[in-house]
Protein backbone atom coordinates (compact mmCIF):
# COMPACT_ATOMS: atom_id res chain seq x y z
CA GLN A 1 93.78 92.52 42.31
CA VAL A 2 91.46 90.16 44.14
CA GLN A 3 91.81 90.07 47.91
CA LEU A 4 89.98 87.90 50.43
CA VAL A 5 90.37 88.55 54.14
CA GLU A 6 88.94 86.10 56.67
CA SER A 7 88.19 86.91 60.29
CA GLY A 8 86.25 85.52 63.22
CA GLY A 9 88.26 82.44 64.11
CA GLY A 10 89.27 81.61 67.63
CA LEU A 11 89.21 79.10 70.47
CA VAL A 12 85.86 77.71 71.55
CA GLN A 13 84.63 74.82 73.63
CA ALA A 14 82.83 71.89 72.06
CA GLY A 15 79.18 72.79 71.50
CA GLY A 16 79.97 76.46 71.06
CA SER A 17 79.57 78.75 68.06
CA LEU A 18 81.68 81.00 65.87
CA ARG A 19 80.89 83.20 62.92
CA LEU A 20 83.53 83.55 60.21
CA SER A 21 83.56 86.46 57.80
CA CYS A 22 85.34 86.90 54.50
CA ALA A 23 85.62 90.37 53.01
CA ALA A 24 86.27 90.42 49.25
CA SER A 25 87.65 93.09 46.95
CA GLY A 26 88.98 93.41 43.42
CA ARG A 27 86.25 91.52 41.64
CA THR A 28 82.54 92.09 41.06
CA PHE A 29 81.65 90.04 44.09
CA SER A 30 77.96 89.66 43.28
CA ARG A 31 78.72 87.74 40.07
CA TYR A 32 80.78 84.96 41.68
CA GLY A 33 80.06 81.98 43.82
CA MET A 34 82.06 81.63 47.01
CA GLY A 35 83.25 78.72 49.10
CA TRP A 36 84.67 77.84 52.50
CA PHE A 37 87.32 75.17 52.88
CA ARG A 38 89.37 73.98 55.84
CA GLN A 39 92.66 72.25 56.43
CA ALA A 40 93.62 70.43 59.61
CA PRO A 41 97.28 69.68 60.43
CA GLY A 42 98.55 66.77 58.38
CA LYS A 43 95.44 66.63 56.24
CA GLU A 44 94.48 67.87 52.81
CA ARG A 45 92.36 70.95 52.33
CA GLU A 46 88.70 69.97 52.19
CA PHE A 47 85.48 71.52 51.05
CA VAL A 48 83.10 72.80 53.76
CA ALA A 49 80.38 74.91 52.12
CA ALA A 50 79.55 76.87 49.00
CA ILE A 51 77.08 79.53 48.01
CA SER A 52 76.01 80.65 44.55
CA TRP A 53 76.52 84.17 43.21
CA SER A 54 72.91 85.05 44.02
CA GLY A 55 72.92 83.44 47.44
CA ILE A 56 69.93 81.27 46.49
CA SER A 57 71.83 77.98 46.32
CA THR A 58 74.01 76.55 49.05
CA TYR A 59 75.79 73.24 49.49
CA TYR A 60 77.54 71.61 52.44
CA THR A 61 79.77 68.70 53.11
CA ASP A 62 77.89 66.02 55.04
CA SER A 63 79.81 66.46 58.30
CA VAL A 64 78.62 70.08 58.75
CA LYS A 65 75.04 69.82 57.50
CA GLY A 66 72.60 71.12 60.08
CA ARG A 67 75.39 72.82 62.05
CA PHE A 68 76.98 75.32 59.64
CA THR A 69 75.27 77.96 57.54
CA ILE A 70 76.87 79.87 54.68
CA SER A 71 75.44 83.22 53.63
CA ARG A 72 76.49 86.36 51.77
CA ASP A 73 75.82 90.05 51.72
CA ASN A 74 76.56 91.33 48.25
CA ALA A 75 76.15 94.94 49.33
CA LYS A 76 79.06 94.42 51.76
CA ASN A 77 81.09 92.10 49.51
CA THR A 78 81.18 89.66 52.38
CA VAL A 79 80.48 85.94 52.81
CA TYR A 80 79.85 84.38 56.22
CA LEU A 81 80.04 80.93 57.80
CA GLN A 82 77.97 80.54 60.94
CA MET A 83 79.25 77.49 62.82
CA ASN A 84 77.14 76.03 65.61
CA SER A 85 77.50 72.90 67.73
CA LEU A 86 81.22 72.87 67.08
CA ARG A 87 83.16 69.66 67.58
CA PRO A 88 86.87 69.05 68.18
CA GLU A 89 87.09 67.55 64.68
CA ASP A 90 86.11 70.95 63.25
CA THR A 91 89.50 72.28 64.37
CA ALA A 92 91.32 73.58 61.29
CA LEU A 93 92.50 76.60 59.38
CA TYR A 94 89.46 77.90 57.50
CA TYR A 95 89.78 79.55 54.11
CA CYS A 96 87.34 81.38 51.91
CA ALA A 97 87.71 81.29 48.13
CA VAL A 98 86.07 82.84 45.09
CA ARG A 99 85.00 80.87 42.04
CA ARG A 100 87.03 81.02 38.88
CA SER A 101 83.96 81.59 36.68
CA MET A 102 81.06 83.97 36.98
CA TYR A 103 77.55 82.89 37.83
CA GLY A 104 76.80 79.15 37.72
CA ASN A 105 75.80 76.96 40.62
CA THR A 106 77.63 75.85 43.74
CA VAL A 107 80.77 73.78 43.20
CA VAL A 108 82.96 71.78 45.59
CA GLY A 109 86.20 71.20 43.68
CA ILE A 110 89.24 73.13 44.86
CA ASN A 111 90.28 73.77 41.26
CA GLU A 112 87.00 75.62 40.64
CA TYR A 113 88.26 78.46 42.85
CA ASP A 114 91.12 80.74 41.86
CA TYR A 115 91.65 83.18 44.73
CA TRP A 116 92.03 82.31 48.39
CA GLY A 117 92.25 84.16 51.66
CA GLN A 118 95.05 83.70 54.16
CA GLY A 119 92.89 81.61 56.50
CA THR A 120 91.54 81.99 60.02
CA GLN A 121 92.22 79.43 62.75
CA VAL A 122 89.36 77.66 64.48
CA THR A 123 90.19 75.56 67.47
CA VAL A 124 87.54 73.55 69.33
CA SER A 125 88.46 72.14 72.70
CA SER A 126 86.80 69.07 74.14
């Protein structure tokens, strides 16, 4: 059974940094792309960043480009999201997810991912 467990969320002031982690189990992690999504209260879940199975390709939504960095350590079955220069509008519940299909490139659609973590809360104060 696939399990994804996020950690690293918290309360931070605007301009600060956080590093989210997502530990995966139950699937050959190194064969699957991973993604980070977020959902703010009253809003739909939205794509944040994705990384290919190899870690070579990454993709970001425009609002986080230059501030967030997604990476992975296949030896540890873990994907990370380094978040710098945080803004109040980054406040949300952050989820990691694993792609439905092996290999392939980065994808942004929610339906391309079939397993999700429980989420970790990120709150940025102004």
